[in-house]
């Protein structure tokens, strides 16, 4: 039986609103990221390496946020169990950017029960998208990733920069070349529109009307050993909610949506 607060039409409308708002935010943040790279290049040219390093950490977080939005956008149309749990998990973390996402999560909790919503918010359900959780992690970006951003920005804006030798020496073999590919073109180096933007990696080419197409997703590193997401250090608070990965409960899943509507018997007066 559906929760008493569930309204299918309200859910449908807000799902479409979330998709549209995510697309707008992705485009806006991509354009801002391109401008920020030039600002970082100016810091490097002025010898303000520490300030550039702090600024690039913010750029990395914004790039991750854009990629998280792209993943979430795909979840709005994909398989039921992962999509439902991922949307509910992401709502408190992105509702300041996409207000309608909270309405969507509330409607899903009304449909599948409040208890199911609690399990999703802490990922005790075990079906939240791993890549999305990684992109929305509150941990600082790896130092090697910060250095690679600075190296590529400096190179493509023709600014001298000497990377931190200690950080570069500690990087695992293969990471230096596989971790990032900003992909600027010559017109960016000359100050014109070009490549760059959300994701911080292979970025889109501007079109004549000034708009930017959606950025390509970040290529995953390919070190000598298979990549695995780091285990959490136990639950921690996030906006008053416990955050962490717990043992999955495979028996708890959203109920299947019936293929045909239920039939109702007529009720005589």
Short mmCIF file of C-alpha atoms in Angstrom, two decimals:
data_model
loop_
_atom_site.label_atom_id
_atom_site.label_comp_id
_atom_site.label_asym_id
_atom_site.label_seq_id
_atom_site.Cartn_x
_atom_site.Cartn_y
_atom_site.Cartn_z
CA UNK A 1 0.00 0.00 0.00
CA UNK A 2 1.31 3.44 -0.90
CA UNK A 3 2.13 5.91 1.87
CA UNK A 4 -0.70 8.29 2.71
CA UNK A 5 1.36 11.33 1.71
CA UNK A 6 2.35 10.06 -1.72
CA UNK A 7 1.11 11.98 -4.77
CA UNK A 8 2.24 10.52 -8.09
CA UNK A 9 1.64 13.71 -10.07
CA UNK A 10 3.65 15.81 -7.62
CA UNK A 11 6.53 13.33 -7.84
CA UNK A 12 6.44 13.33 -11.64
CA UNK A 13 6.44 17.14 -11.89
CA UNK A 14 9.29 17.58 -9.43
CA UNK A 15 11.39 14.89 -11.10
CA UNK A 16 11.23 16.91 -14.31
CA UNK A 17 12.06 20.11 -12.38
CA UNK A 18 15.08 18.44 -10.79
CA UNK A 19 16.39 17.30 -14.19
CA UNK A 20 16.02 20.80 -15.67
CA UNK A 21 17.62 22.49 -12.67
CA UNK A 22 20.54 20.05 -12.69
CA UNK A 23 21.19 20.81 -16.37
CA UNK A 24 21.20 24.56 -15.67
CA UNK A 25 23.52 24.20 -12.67
CA UNK A 26 25.92 21.96 -14.61
CA UNK A 27 26.18 24.58 -17.38
CA UNK A 28 26.59 27.47 -14.94
CA UNK A 29 29.25 25.76 -12.84
CA UNK A 30 31.11 24.64 -15.96
CA UNK A 31 31.37 28.24 -17.16
CA UNK A 32 32.48 29.46 -13.72
CA UNK A 33 35.11 26.72 -13.55
CA UNK A 34 36.60 27.93 -16.84
CA UNK A 35 36.94 31.49 -15.48
CA UNK A 36 38.43 30.20 -12.22
CA UNK A 37 41.23 28.42 -14.08
CA UNK A 38 42.41 31.72 -15.54
CA UNK A 39 42.35 33.23 -12.04
CA UNK A 40 44.53 30.38 -10.75
CA UNK A 41 46.94 30.89 -13.64
CA UNK A 42 47.25 34.56 -12.62
CA UNK A 43 48.12 33.51 -9.05
CA UNK A 44 50.82 31.19 -10.37
CA UNK A 45 52.22 33.92 -12.61
CA UNK A 46 52.43 36.22 -9.59
CA UNK A 47 54.29 33.57 -7.58
CA UNK A 48 51.36 33.01 -5.20
CA UNK A 49 51.56 29.22 -5.33
CA UNK A 50 49.95 28.59 -1.93
CA UNK A 51 46.96 30.77 -2.77
CA UNK A 52 46.61 28.97 -6.10
CA UNK A 53 46.79 25.61 -4.34
CA UNK A 54 43.98 26.58 -1.94
CA UNK A 55 41.88 27.94 -4.81
CA UNK A 56 42.33 24.82 -6.92
CA UNK A 57 40.97 22.65 -4.09
CA UNK A 58 37.71 24.57 -4.42
CA UNK A 59 37.77 24.04 -8.19
CA UNK A 60 38.21 20.29 -7.69
CA UNK A 61 35.21 20.20 -5.34
CA UNK A 62 33.12 22.10 -7.88
CA UNK A 63 34.23 19.74 -10.65
CA UNK A 64 33.25 16.77 -8.49
CA UNK A 65 29.91 18.42 -7.76
CA UNK A 66 29.18 18.82 -11.48
CA UNK A 67 30.01 15.15 -12.05
CA UNK A 68 27.79 14.18 -9.11
CA UNK A 69 24.94 16.12 -10.69
CA UNK A 70 25.50 14.30 -13.98
CA UNK A 71 25.35 10.94 -12.18
CA UNK A 72 22.21 11.99 -10.29
CA UNK A 73 20.60 13.13 -13.53
CA UNK A 74 21.12 9.64 -14.97
CA UNK A 75 19.64 8.06 -11.83
CA UNK A 76 16.36 9.84 -12.50
CA UNK A 77 15.77 7.49 -15.44
CA UNK A 78 17.55 4.25 -14.48
CA UNK A 79 16.87 1.12 -12.39
CA UNK A 80 14.44 1.43 -9.50
CA UNK A 81 16.28 0.19 -6.38
CA UNK A 82 19.53 2.13 -6.91
CA UNK A 83 17.77 5.23 -8.22
CA UNK A 84 15.34 5.52 -5.32
CA UNK A 85 17.98 5.02 -2.62
CA UNK A 86 20.46 7.33 -4.36
CA UNK A 87 17.93 10.16 -4.73
CA UNK A 88 16.95 9.90 -1.06
CA UNK A 89 20.63 9.78 0.03
CA UNK A 90 21.60 12.79 -2.11
CA UNK A 91 18.67 15.03 -1.14
CA UNK A 92 20.05 16.48 2.15
CA UNK A 93 23.45 17.01 0.52
CA UNK A 94 22.22 18.85 -2.60
CA UNK A 95 18.93 20.42 -1.51
CA UNK A 96 20.62 23.81 -1.10
CA UNK A 97 21.44 23.67 -4.83
CA UNK A 98 18.27 21.89 -6.02
CA UNK A 99 15.33 22.60 -3.72
CA UNK A 100 12.97 20.30 -5.62
CA UNK A 101 15.19 17.34 -4.80
CA UNK A 102 13.92 17.39 -1.20
CA UNK A 103 10.33 17.21 -2.45
CA UNK A 104 11.25 14.22 -4.62
CA UNK A 105 12.93 12.48 -1.68
CA UNK A 106 9.99 13.20 0.62
CA UNK A 107 7.58 11.74 -1.94
CA UNK A 108 9.72 8.62 -2.32
CA UNK A 109 9.81 8.21 1.47
CA UNK A 110 6.04 8.62 1.57
CA UNK A 111 5.73 5.93 -1.09
CA UNK A 112 8.20 3.40 0.32
CA UNK A 113 7.91 4.25 4.07
CA UNK A 114 9.90 6.50 6.42
CA UNK A 115 11.92 3.53 7.68
CA UNK A 116 13.14 2.80 4.16
CA UNK A 117 14.08 6.49 3.81
CA UNK A 118 16.19 6.35 6.99
CA UNK A 119 18.07 3.32 5.68
CA UNK A 120 18.75 5.10 2.39
CA UNK A 121 20.00 8.31 4.04
CA UNK A 122 22.68 6.37 5.91
CA UNK A 123 23.16 3.82 3.08
CA UNK A 124 22.33 0.94 5.37
CA UNK A 125 20.28 -0.23 2.40
CA UNK A 126 23.55 -0.78 0.50
CA UNK A 127 22.24 0.32 -2.92
CA UNK A 128 23.32 3.99 -3.10
CA UNK A 129 25.51 4.76 -6.11
CA UNK A 130 29.18 4.41 -5.02
CA UNK A 131 30.52 6.96 -7.51
CA UNK A 132 28.03 9.58 -6.34
CA UNK A 133 29.02 9.05 -2.70
CA UNK A 134 32.67 9.43 -3.72
CA UNK A 135 32.00 12.69 -5.60
CA UNK A 136 30.05 14.16 -2.68
CA UNK A 137 32.59 13.11 -0.08
CA UNK A 138 33.54 15.82 2.43
CA UNK A 139 37.18 14.70 2.45
CA UNK A 140 39.83 16.98 0.97
CA UNK A 141 40.97 16.07 -2.58
CA UNK A 142 44.24 14.10 -2.83
CA UNK A 143 47.37 16.25 -2.91
CA UNK A 144 48.50 14.66 -6.17
CA UNK A 145 45.20 15.72 -7.78
CA UNK A 146 45.74 19.30 -6.61
CA UNK A 147 49.25 19.30 -8.10
CA UNK A 148 48.05 17.89 -11.41
CA UNK A 149 45.39 20.62 -11.67
CA UNK A 150 48.03 23.27 -11.05
CA UNK A 151 50.45 21.71 -13.55
CA UNK A 152 47.88 21.55 -16.34
CA UNK A 153 46.49 25.03 -15.68
CA UNK A 154 50.00 26.52 -15.62
CA UNK A 155 51.00 24.66 -18.79
CA UNK A 156 47.96 25.72 -20.76
CA UNK A 157 48.20 29.37 -19.74
CA UNK A 158 51.99 29.46 -20.29
CA UNK A 159 52.70 30.24 -16.63
CA UNK A 160 55.82 28.88 -14.88
CA UNK A 161 55.08 26.55 -11.99
CA UNK A 162 57.27 24.13 -10.05
CA UNK A 163 55.16 21.27 -8.58
CA UNK A 164 55.72 20.02 -5.05
CA UNK A 165 58.45 17.42 -5.47
CA UNK A 166 57.47 15.57 -2.29
CA UNK A 167 53.86 15.12 -3.43
CA UNK A 168 54.89 14.07 -6.94
CA UNK A 169 57.40 11.55 -5.56
CA UNK A 170 54.77 9.93 -3.35
CA UNK A 171 52.28 9.46 -6.21
CA UNK A 172 51.72 5.80 -7.19
CA UNK A 173 53.20 4.76 -10.59
CA UNK A 174 50.93 5.68 -13.48
CA UNK A 175 48.84 8.20 -11.56
CA UNK A 176 50.79 11.21 -12.84
CA UNK A 177 49.66 10.62 -16.41
CA UNK A 178 46.23 9.08 -15.88
CA UNK A 179 44.80 11.25 -13.12
CA UNK A 180 43.87 14.34 -15.13
CA UNK A 181 43.56 15.57 -18.69
CA UNK A 182 42.35 19.17 -18.77
CA UNK A 183 42.48 19.27 -22.56
CA UNK A 184 42.84 23.01 -23.28
CA UNK A 185 43.14 24.14 -26.87
CA UNK A 186 45.32 26.84 -28.39
CA UNK A 187 42.55 29.46 -28.32
CA UNK A 188 42.40 29.13 -24.52
CA UNK A 189 46.12 29.82 -24.31
CA UNK A 190 45.50 32.99 -26.36
CA UNK A 191 42.70 34.07 -24.03
CA UNK A 192 39.77 33.10 -26.26
CA UNK A 193 36.94 30.68 -25.66
CA UNK A 194 38.03 27.10 -25.64
CA UNK A 195 38.02 24.07 -23.42
CA UNK A 196 37.65 23.73 -19.70
CA UNK A 197 34.87 23.42 -17.18
CA UNK A 198 33.11 20.99 -14.96
CA UNK A 199 34.84 17.72 -14.32
CA UNK A 200 38.28 19.31 -14.53
CA UNK A 201 39.34 16.84 -17.20
CA UNK A 202 38.45 16.56 -20.87
CA UNK A 203 36.27 19.64 -21.29
CA UNK A 204 33.84 20.82 -23.98
CA UNK A 205 34.53 23.19 -26.85
CA UNK A 206 32.55 26.42 -26.88
CA UNK A 207 30.06 27.01 -29.69
CA UNK A 208 29.44 30.31 -31.55
CA UNK A 209 26.42 31.37 -29.42
CA UNK A 210 28.59 31.28 -26.29
CA UNK A 211 26.96 28.28 -24.69
CA UNK A 212 28.89 25.24 -23.56
CA UNK A 213 27.86 21.64 -24.16
CA UNK A 214 27.79 19.23 -21.25
CA UNK A 215 31.27 18.20 -20.00
CA UNK A 216 32.56 14.70 -20.49
CA UNK A 217 32.71 12.56 -17.34
CA UNK A 218 36.01 12.21 -15.51
CA UNK A 219 38.16 9.29 -16.71
CA UNK A 220 38.83 6.93 -13.84
CA UNK A 221 42.48 6.32 -12.83
CA UNK A 222 44.04 3.09 -14.02
CA UNK A 223 46.80 2.20 -11.51
CA UNK A 224 48.47 -1.17 -11.38
CA UNK A 225 45.97 -2.43 -8.79
CA UNK A 226 42.20 -2.23 -9.19
CA UNK A 227 40.62 0.90 -7.74
CA UNK A 228 38.33 0.57 -4.74
CA UNK A 229 36.55 3.27 -2.79
CA UNK A 230 38.04 3.85 0.67
CA UNK A 231 36.16 2.35 3.59
CA UNK A 232 34.51 4.93 5.84
CA UNK A 233 35.92 5.66 9.25
CA UNK A 234 32.60 5.02 10.97
CA UNK A 235 29.46 7.13 10.94
CA UNK A 236 29.81 10.91 11.19
CA UNK A 237 27.29 13.73 11.33
CA UNK A 238 26.21 15.59 8.18
CA UNK A 239 23.48 18.22 8.74
CA UNK A 240 22.34 16.25 11.77
CA UNK A 241 22.26 12.92 9.91
CA UNK A 242 24.70 10.02 10.43
CA UNK A 243 26.81 9.37 7.33
CA UNK A 244 28.69 6.18 6.52
CA UNK A 245 28.56 2.86 4.75
CA UNK A 246 27.08 0.06 6.77
CA UNK A 247 26.42 -3.61 6.25
CA UNK A 248 23.85 -4.00 3.51
CA UNK A 249 20.38 -5.40 4.17
CA UNK A 250 19.73 -7.34 0.95
CA UNK A 251 16.21 -8.25 1.97
CA UNK A 252 15.10 -4.60 2.10
CA UNK A 253 14.11 -3.27 -1.29
CA UNK A 254 11.41 -0.97 -2.61
CA UNK A 255 8.25 -2.87 -3.53
CA UNK A 256 7.84 -3.64 -7.20
CA UNK A 257 5.53 -1.32 -9.12
CA UNK A 258 2.57 -3.34 -10.50
CA UNK A 259 2.33 -3.61 -14.27
CA UNK A 260 -1.44 -3.04 -14.25
CA UNK A 261 -3.53 -0.85 -11.94
CA UNK A 262 -5.47 -2.63 -9.18
CA UNK A 263 -9.16 -3.29 -9.64
CA UNK A 264 -11.65 -2.00 -7.14
CA UNK A 265 -15.04 -3.42 -6.25
CA UNK A 266 -17.97 -1.07 -6.47
CA UNK A 267 -19.38 0.02 -3.14
CA UNK A 268 -23.12 0.31 -2.93
CA UNK A 269 -24.76 2.86 -0.65
#
